[in-house]
Tab-separated table of C-alpha atoms in Angstrom:
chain	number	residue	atom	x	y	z
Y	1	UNK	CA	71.533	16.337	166.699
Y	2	UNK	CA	72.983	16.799	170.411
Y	3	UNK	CA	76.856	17.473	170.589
Y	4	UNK	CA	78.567	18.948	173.722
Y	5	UNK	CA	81.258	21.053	173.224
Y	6	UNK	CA	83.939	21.458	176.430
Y	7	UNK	CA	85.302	24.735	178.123
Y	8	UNK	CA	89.013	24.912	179.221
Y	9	UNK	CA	88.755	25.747	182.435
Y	10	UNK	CA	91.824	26.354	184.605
Y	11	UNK	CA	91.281	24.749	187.826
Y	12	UNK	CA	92.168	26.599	191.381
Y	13	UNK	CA	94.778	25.519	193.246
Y	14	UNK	CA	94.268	24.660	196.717
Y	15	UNK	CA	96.939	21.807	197.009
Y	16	UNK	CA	94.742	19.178	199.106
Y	17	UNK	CA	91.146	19.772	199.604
Y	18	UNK	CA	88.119	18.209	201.737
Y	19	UNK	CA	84.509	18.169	201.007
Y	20	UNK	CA	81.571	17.282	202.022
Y	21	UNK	CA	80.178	16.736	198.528
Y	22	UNK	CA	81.417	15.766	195.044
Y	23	UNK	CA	79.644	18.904	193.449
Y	24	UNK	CA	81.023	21.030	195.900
Y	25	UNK	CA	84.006	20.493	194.311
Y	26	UNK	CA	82.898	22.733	191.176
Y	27	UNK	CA	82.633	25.915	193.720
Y	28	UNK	CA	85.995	25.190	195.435
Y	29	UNK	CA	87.822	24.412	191.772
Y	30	UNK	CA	86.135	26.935	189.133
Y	31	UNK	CA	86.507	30.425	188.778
Y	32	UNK	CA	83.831	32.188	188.215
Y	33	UNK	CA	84.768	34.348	185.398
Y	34	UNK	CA	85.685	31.048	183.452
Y	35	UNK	CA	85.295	29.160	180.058
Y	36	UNK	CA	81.534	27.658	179.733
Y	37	UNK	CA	80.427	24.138	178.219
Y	38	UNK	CA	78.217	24.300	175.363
Y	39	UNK	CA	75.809	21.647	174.660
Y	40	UNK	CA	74.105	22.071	170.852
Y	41	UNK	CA	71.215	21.506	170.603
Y	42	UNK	CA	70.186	20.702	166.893
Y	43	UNK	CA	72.350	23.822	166.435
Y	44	UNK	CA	71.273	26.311	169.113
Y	45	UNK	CA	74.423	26.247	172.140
Y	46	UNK	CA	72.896	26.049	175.508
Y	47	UNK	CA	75.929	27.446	178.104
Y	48	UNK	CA	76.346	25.778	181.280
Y	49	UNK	CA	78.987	27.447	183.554
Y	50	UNK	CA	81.518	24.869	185.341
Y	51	UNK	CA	81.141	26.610	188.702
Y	52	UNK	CA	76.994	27.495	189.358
Y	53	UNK	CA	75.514	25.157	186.548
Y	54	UNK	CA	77.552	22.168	186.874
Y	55	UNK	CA	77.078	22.479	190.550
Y	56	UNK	CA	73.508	22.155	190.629
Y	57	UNK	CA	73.333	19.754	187.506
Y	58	UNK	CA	76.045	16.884	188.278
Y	59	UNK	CA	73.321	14.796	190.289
Y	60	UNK	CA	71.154	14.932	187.567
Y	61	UNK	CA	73.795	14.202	184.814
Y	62	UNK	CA	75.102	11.406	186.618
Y	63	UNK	CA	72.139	9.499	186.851
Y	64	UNK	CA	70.897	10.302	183.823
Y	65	UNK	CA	73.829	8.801	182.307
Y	66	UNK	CA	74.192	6.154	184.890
Y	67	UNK	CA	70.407	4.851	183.954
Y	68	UNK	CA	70.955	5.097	180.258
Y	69	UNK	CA	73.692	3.460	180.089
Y	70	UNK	CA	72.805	0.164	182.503
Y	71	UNK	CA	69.249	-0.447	180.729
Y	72	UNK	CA	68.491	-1.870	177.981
Y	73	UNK	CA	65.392	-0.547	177.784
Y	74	UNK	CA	63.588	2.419	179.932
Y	75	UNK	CA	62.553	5.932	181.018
Y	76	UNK	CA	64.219	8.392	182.894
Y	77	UNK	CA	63.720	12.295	183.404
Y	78	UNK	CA	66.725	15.336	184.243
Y	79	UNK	CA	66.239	18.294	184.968
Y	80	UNK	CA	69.010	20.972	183.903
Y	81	UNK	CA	68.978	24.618	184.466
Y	82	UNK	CA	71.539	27.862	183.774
Y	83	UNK	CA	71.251	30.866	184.393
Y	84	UNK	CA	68.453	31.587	181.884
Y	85	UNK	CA	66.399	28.591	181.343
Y	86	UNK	CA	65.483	25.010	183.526
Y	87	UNK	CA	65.330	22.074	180.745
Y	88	UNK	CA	63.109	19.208	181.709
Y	89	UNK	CA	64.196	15.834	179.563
Y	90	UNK	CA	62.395	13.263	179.587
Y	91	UNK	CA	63.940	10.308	178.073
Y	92	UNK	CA	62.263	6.596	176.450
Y	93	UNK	CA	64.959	4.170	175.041
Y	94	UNK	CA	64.758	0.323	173.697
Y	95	UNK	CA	68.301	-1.234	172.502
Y	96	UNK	CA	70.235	1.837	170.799
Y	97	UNK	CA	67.263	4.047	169.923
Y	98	UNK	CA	66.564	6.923	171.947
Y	99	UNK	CA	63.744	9.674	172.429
Y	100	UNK	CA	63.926	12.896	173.749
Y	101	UNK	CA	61.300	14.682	174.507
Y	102	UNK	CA	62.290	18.238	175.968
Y	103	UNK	CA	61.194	21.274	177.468
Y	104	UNK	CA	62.745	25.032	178.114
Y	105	UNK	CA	61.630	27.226	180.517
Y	106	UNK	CA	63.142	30.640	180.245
Y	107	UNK	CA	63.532	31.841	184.038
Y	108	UNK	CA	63.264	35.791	182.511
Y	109	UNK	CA	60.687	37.171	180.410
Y	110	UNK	CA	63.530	38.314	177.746
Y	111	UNK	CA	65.178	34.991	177.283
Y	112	UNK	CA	61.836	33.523	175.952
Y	113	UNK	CA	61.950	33.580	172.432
Y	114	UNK	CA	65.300	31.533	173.105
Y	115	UNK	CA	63.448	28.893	174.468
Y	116	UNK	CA	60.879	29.446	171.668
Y	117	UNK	CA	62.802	28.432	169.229
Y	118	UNK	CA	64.441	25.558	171.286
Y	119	UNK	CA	60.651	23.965	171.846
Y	120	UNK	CA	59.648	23.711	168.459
Y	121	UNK	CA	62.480	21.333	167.779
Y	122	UNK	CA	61.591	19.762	171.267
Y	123	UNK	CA	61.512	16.088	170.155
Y	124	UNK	CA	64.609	14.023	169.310
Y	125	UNK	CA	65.777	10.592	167.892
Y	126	UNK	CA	68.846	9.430	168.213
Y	127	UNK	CA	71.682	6.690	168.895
Y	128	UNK	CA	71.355	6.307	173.002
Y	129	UNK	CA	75.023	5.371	172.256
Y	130	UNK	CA	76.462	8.570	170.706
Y	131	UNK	CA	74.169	10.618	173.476
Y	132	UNK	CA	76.023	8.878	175.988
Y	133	UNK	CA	79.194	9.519	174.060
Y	134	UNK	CA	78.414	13.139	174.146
Y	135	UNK	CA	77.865	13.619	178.080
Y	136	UNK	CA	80.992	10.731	178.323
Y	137	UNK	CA	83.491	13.707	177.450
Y	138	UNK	CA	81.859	15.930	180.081
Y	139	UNK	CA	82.051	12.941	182.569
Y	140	UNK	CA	85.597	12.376	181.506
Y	141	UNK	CA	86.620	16.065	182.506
Y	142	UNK	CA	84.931	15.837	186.235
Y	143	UNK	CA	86.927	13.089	187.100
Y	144	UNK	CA	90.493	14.788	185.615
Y	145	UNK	CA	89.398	17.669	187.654
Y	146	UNK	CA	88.605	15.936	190.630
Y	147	UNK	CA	91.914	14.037	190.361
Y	148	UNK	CA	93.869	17.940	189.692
Y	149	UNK	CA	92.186	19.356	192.337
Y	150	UNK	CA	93.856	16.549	195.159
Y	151	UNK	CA	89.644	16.528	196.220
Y	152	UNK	CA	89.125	14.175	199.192
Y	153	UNK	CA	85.420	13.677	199.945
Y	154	UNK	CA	84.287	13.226	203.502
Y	155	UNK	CA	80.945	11.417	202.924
Y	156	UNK	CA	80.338	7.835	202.443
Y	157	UNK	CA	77.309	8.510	200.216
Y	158	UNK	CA	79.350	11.178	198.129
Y	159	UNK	CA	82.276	8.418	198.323
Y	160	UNK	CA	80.027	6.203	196.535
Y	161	UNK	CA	78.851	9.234	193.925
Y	162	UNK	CA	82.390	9.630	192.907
Y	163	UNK	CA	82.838	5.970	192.353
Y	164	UNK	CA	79.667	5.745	190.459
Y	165	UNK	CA	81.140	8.461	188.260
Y	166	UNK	CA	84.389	6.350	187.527
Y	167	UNK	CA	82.593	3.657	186.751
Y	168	UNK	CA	79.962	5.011	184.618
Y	169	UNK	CA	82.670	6.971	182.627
Y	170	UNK	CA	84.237	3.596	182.369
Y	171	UNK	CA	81.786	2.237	180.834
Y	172	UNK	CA	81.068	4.437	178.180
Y	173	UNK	CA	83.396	3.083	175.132
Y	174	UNK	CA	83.053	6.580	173.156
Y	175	UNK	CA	82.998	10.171	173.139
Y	176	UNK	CA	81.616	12.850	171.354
Y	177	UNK	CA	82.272	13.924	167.899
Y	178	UNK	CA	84.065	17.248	168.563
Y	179	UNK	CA	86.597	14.934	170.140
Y	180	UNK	CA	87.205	11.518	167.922
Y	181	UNK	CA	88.643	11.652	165.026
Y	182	UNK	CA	86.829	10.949	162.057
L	1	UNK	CA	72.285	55.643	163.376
L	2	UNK	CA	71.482	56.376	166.940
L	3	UNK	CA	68.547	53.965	167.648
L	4	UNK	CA	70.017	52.335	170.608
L	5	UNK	CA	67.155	51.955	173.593
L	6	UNK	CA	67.813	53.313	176.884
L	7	UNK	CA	65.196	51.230	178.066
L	8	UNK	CA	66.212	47.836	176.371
L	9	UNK	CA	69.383	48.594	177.932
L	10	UNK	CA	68.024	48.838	180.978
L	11	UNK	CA	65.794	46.062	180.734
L	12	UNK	CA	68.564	43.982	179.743
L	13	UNK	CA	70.165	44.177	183.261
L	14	UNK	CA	67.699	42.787	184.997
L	15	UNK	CA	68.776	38.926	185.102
L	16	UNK	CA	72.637	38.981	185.747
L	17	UNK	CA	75.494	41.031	184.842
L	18	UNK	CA	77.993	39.100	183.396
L	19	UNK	CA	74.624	37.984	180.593
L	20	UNK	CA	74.555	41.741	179.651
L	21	UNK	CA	77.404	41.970	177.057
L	22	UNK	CA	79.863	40.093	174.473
L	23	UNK	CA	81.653	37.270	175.318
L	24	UNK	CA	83.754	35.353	172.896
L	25	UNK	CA	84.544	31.900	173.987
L	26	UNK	CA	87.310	30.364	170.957
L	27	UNK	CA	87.663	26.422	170.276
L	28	UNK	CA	90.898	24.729	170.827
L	29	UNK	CA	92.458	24.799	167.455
L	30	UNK	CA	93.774	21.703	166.318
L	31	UNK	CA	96.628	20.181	164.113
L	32	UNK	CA	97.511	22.765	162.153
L	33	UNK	CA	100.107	20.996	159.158
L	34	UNK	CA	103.174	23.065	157.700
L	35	UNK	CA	101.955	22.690	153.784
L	36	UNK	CA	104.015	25.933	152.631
L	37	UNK	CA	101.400	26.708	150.079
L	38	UNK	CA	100.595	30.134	148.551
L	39	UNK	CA	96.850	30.991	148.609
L	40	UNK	CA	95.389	33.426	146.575
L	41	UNK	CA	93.425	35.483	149.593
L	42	UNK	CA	92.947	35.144	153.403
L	43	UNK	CA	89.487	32.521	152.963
L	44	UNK	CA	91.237	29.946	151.229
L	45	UNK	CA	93.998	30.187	153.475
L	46	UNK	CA	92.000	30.273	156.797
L	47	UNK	CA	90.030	27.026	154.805
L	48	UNK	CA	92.997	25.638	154.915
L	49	UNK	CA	94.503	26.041	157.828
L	50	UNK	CA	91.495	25.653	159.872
L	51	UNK	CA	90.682	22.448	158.390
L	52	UNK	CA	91.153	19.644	161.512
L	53	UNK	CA	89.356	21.909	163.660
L	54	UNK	CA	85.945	20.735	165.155
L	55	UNK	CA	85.290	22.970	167.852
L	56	UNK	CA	83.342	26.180	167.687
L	57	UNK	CA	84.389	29.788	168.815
L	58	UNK	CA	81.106	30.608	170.432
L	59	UNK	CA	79.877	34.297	171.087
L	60	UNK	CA	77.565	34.911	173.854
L	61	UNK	CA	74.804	37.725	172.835
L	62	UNK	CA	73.280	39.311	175.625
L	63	UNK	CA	72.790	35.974	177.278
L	64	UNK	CA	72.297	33.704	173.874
L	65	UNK	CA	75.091	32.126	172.314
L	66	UNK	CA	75.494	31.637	168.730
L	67	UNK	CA	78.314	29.694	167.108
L	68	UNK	CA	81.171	29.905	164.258
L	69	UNK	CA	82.443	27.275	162.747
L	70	UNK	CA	85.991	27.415	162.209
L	71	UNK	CA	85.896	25.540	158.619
L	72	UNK	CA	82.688	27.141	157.409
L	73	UNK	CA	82.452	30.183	159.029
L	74	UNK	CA	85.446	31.595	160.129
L	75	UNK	CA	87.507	31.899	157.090
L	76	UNK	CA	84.605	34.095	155.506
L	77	UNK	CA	84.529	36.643	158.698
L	78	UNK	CA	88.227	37.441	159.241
L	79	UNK	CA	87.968	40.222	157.001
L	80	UNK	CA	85.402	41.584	158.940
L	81	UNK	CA	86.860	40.431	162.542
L	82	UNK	CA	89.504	42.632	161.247
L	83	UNK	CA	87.948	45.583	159.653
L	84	UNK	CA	85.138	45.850	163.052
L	85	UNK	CA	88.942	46.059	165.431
L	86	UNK	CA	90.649	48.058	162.782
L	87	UNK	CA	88.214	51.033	163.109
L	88	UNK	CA	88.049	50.716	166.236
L	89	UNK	CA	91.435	50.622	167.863
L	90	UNK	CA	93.374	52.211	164.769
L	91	UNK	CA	90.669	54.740	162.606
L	92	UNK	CA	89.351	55.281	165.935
L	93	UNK	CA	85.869	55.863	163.966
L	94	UNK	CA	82.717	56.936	165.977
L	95	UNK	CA	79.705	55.440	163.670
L	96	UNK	CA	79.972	52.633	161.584
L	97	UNK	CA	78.788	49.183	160.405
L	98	UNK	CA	79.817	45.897	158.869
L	99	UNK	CA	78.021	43.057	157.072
L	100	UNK	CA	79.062	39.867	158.208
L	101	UNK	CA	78.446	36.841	155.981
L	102	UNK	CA	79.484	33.309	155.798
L	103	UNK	CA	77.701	30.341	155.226
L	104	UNK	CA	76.026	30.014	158.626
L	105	UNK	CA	76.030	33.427	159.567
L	106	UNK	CA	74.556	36.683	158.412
L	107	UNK	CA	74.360	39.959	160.351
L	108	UNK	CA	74.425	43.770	160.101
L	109	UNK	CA	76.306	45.191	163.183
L	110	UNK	CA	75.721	48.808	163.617
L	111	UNK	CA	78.280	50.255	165.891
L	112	UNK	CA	78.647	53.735	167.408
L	113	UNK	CA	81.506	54.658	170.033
L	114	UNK	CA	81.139	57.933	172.581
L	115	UNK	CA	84.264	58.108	175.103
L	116	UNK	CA	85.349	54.622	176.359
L	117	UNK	CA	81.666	53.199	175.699
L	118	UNK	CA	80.844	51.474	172.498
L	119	UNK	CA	77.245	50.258	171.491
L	120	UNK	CA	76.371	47.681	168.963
L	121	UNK	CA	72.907	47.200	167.416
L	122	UNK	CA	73.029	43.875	165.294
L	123	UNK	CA	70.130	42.767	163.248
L	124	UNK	CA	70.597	39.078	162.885
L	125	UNK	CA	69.435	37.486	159.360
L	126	UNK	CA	71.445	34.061	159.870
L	127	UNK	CA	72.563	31.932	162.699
L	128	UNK	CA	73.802	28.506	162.951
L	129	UNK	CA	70.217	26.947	165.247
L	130	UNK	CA	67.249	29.230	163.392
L	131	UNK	CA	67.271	31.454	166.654
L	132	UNK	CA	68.286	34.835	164.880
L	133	UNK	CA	64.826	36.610	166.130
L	134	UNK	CA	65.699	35.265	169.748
L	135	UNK	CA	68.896	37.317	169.062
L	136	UNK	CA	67.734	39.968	167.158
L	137	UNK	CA	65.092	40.172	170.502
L	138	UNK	CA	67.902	41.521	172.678
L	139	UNK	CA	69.829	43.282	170.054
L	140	UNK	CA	71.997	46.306	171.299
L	141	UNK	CA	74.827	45.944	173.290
L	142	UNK	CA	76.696	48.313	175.286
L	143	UNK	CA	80.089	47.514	176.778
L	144	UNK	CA	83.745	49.349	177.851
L	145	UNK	CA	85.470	49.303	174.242
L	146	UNK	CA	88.573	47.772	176.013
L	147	UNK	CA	86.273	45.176	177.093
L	148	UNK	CA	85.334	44.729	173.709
L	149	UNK	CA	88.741	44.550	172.418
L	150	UNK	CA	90.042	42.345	174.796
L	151	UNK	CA	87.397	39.952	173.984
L	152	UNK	CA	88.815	39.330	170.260
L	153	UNK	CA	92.529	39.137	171.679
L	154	UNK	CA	92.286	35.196	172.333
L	155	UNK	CA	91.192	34.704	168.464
L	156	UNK	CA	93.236	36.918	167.136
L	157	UNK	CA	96.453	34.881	168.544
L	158	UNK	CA	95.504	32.051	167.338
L	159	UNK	CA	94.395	33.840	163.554
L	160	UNK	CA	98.197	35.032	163.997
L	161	UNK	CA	100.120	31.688	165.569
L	162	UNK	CA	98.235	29.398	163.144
L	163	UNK	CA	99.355	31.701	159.863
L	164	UNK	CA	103.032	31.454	161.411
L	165	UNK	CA	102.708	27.827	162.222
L	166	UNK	CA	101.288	26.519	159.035
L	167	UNK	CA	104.294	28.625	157.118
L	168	UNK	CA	101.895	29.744	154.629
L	169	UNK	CA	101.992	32.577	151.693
L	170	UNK	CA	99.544	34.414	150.496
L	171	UNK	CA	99.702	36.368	147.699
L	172	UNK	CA	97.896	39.626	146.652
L	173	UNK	CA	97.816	42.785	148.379
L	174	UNK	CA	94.413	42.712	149.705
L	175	UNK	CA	95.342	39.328	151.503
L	176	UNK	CA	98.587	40.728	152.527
L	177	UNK	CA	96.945	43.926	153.749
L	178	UNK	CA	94.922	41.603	156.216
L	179	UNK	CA	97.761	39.973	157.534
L	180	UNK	CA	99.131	42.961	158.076
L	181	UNK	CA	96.842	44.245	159.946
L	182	UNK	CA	96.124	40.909	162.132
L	183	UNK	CA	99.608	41.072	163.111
L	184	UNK	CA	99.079	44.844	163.661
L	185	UNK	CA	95.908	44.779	165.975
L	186	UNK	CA	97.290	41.875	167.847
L	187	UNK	CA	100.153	44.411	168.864
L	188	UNK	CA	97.278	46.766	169.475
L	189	UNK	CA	95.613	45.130	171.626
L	190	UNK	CA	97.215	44.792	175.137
L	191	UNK	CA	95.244	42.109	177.270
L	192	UNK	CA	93.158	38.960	176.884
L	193	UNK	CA	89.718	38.843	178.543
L	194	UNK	CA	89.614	38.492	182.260
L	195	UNK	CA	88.574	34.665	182.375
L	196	UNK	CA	92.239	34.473	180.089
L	197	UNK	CA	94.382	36.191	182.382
L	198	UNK	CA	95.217	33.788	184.533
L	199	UNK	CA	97.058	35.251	186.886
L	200	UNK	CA	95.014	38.473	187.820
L	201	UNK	CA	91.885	36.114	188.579
């Protein structure tokens, strides 16, 4: 089972801000010293920290959930990382059933029997719909802090990013059980 | 029990500072309803109380988090949550250790305090995710004791606000020993975690 569970990160305030990118926004808004997001991974939490992780991740999130959630049927691969491990998904889905097939790379020597134990339960089935539920939440927070932070973003491309985000959040009817009730 | 490892200390170091200590990251705690009732002890109440909420308080190990479920795991460990602060800000105690149980969790912390340091050497039997031996790997901790303190301070509040706001009794002196001291550590302790003081960030 995959759940993600949500820091509570207080956002800095800059009043009105411009950048160049829609990730840079995670620098210019997160403290460092700052709540983490947990995703669970059949159990084990996996942190990822708002400011550095999310910052390097959000491209790959976004598509990933961009591509799941358009096809009916396909394969896609993200690649996550934190400060201790990169995680290389690689993801097959038909209708509602989808298969993960993972692997963790410990960037240190001493983190590996963490990713040990995270590689034997390496392969998972599950709804496509309440995985997209899951990362929906996370989705759901970017834009509220993009809003809270008054972030303009100077490049068309990014521009397009940010509306790619909206939409895909939109299109998501769920989120993820830690925050529905039962 | 001094078999804390200069050199696993050391080694520990090596990928990032903020990964080489305790952090306690609590869950938003949700709904909790005014029922009035009088529980027998401090589990049942905490059961209780705790009942609507789905998020986990997650502690970060050295790098590797583990989590605590507020319905299943919680109510079993404020006792010890308690006892681990109560020795350490009140008895003041330079060698001791507590067995922490509940039903996803087991663990024999080992602490030992010299001057403002305070080391922890926790063998892991039970976590939530299997990966106890990928704990018990990096096992010792050594941090500022007011760092240590200051990490509870979040949890605490709400072990204290959620008693007050749920208006509920307990009976039994052992229970109301614990509240008792709850209310007495939160007193104790003077500041939140860095990442929770908002204003000195």
């Amino acid at each position: 089972m995959i759940q993600l569970q949500l820091g509570h990160p207080k956002i800095i305030d800059h009043g009105q801000i411009e950048i160049e990118k829609v990730n840079d926004a995670f620098l210019k808004l997160f403290h460092t010293n700052e709540e983490s997001c947990f995703l669970f991974w059949d159990g084990i939490p996996i942190r990822f920290r708002y400011r550095e992780d999310f910052y390097h991740c959000f491209n790959e999130i976004l598509a990933m959930c961009w591509m799941l959630e358009k096809e009916k049927e396909g394969k896609t691969k993200a690649t996550l990382t934190n400060q201790v491990m990169k995680i290389t998904l690689k993801l097959f889905w038909k209708d509602d059933r989808l298969e993960i097939d993972a692997l963790f790379e410990a960037h240190e020597e001493l983190y590996s029997k963490y990713v040990e134990v995270l590689n034997t339960k390496n392969s998972i089935t599950i709804s496509k719909q309440s995985f997209l539920f899951e990362w929906n939440t996370l989705l759901k927070q970017f834009i509220e802090v993009l809003q809270q932070g008054e972030v303009t973003i100077k490049q068309d491309t990014e521009n397009r990013k940010l509306e790619l985000l909206k939409q895909v959040e939109n299109s998501i009817k769920g989120y993820g059980k830690l925050y529905v009730n039962a | 029990m001094s078999t804390h490892n200069t050199k696993e200390i050391y080694d520990y170091t090596i990928v990032g500072k903020d990964l080489t200590t305790f952090i306690l990251q609590p869950g938003y705690v949700e709904g909790v309803e005014k029922l009035e009732k009088t529980f027998p002890d401090i589990k049942t109440m905490y059961s209780s109380i705790f009942k609507n909420t789905k998020e986990y308080c997650v502690v970060l190990w050295n790098g590797i988090p583990f989590r605590w479920s507020y319905t299943e795991d919680l109510p079993d460990l404020v006792a010890n949550i308690i006892e681990i602060l109560n020795q350490i800000i009140v008895n003041n105690t330079e060698q001791w250790h507590s067995e922490l149980k509940s039903k996803t969790f087991e663990a024999l912390w080992s602490f030992s305090t010299k001057d403002s340091m305070l080391s922890i050497k926790s063998s892991f039997i039970r976590v939530d995710g299997g990966h106890q031996n990928a704990l018990n790997s990096l096992s010792v901790i050594k941090i500022n004791r007011e760092h240590f303190i200051a990490e509870w301070k979040l949890l605490i509040e709400q072990l204290l606000q959620s008693f007050l706001a749920s208006e509920q009794i307990v009976s039994g002196s052992e229970a109301e020993e614990c509240l008792h001291n709850i209310k007495q550590i939160n007193n104790h302790i003077a500041n939140r975690a860095l990442r929770y003081q908002y204003d000195k960030r």
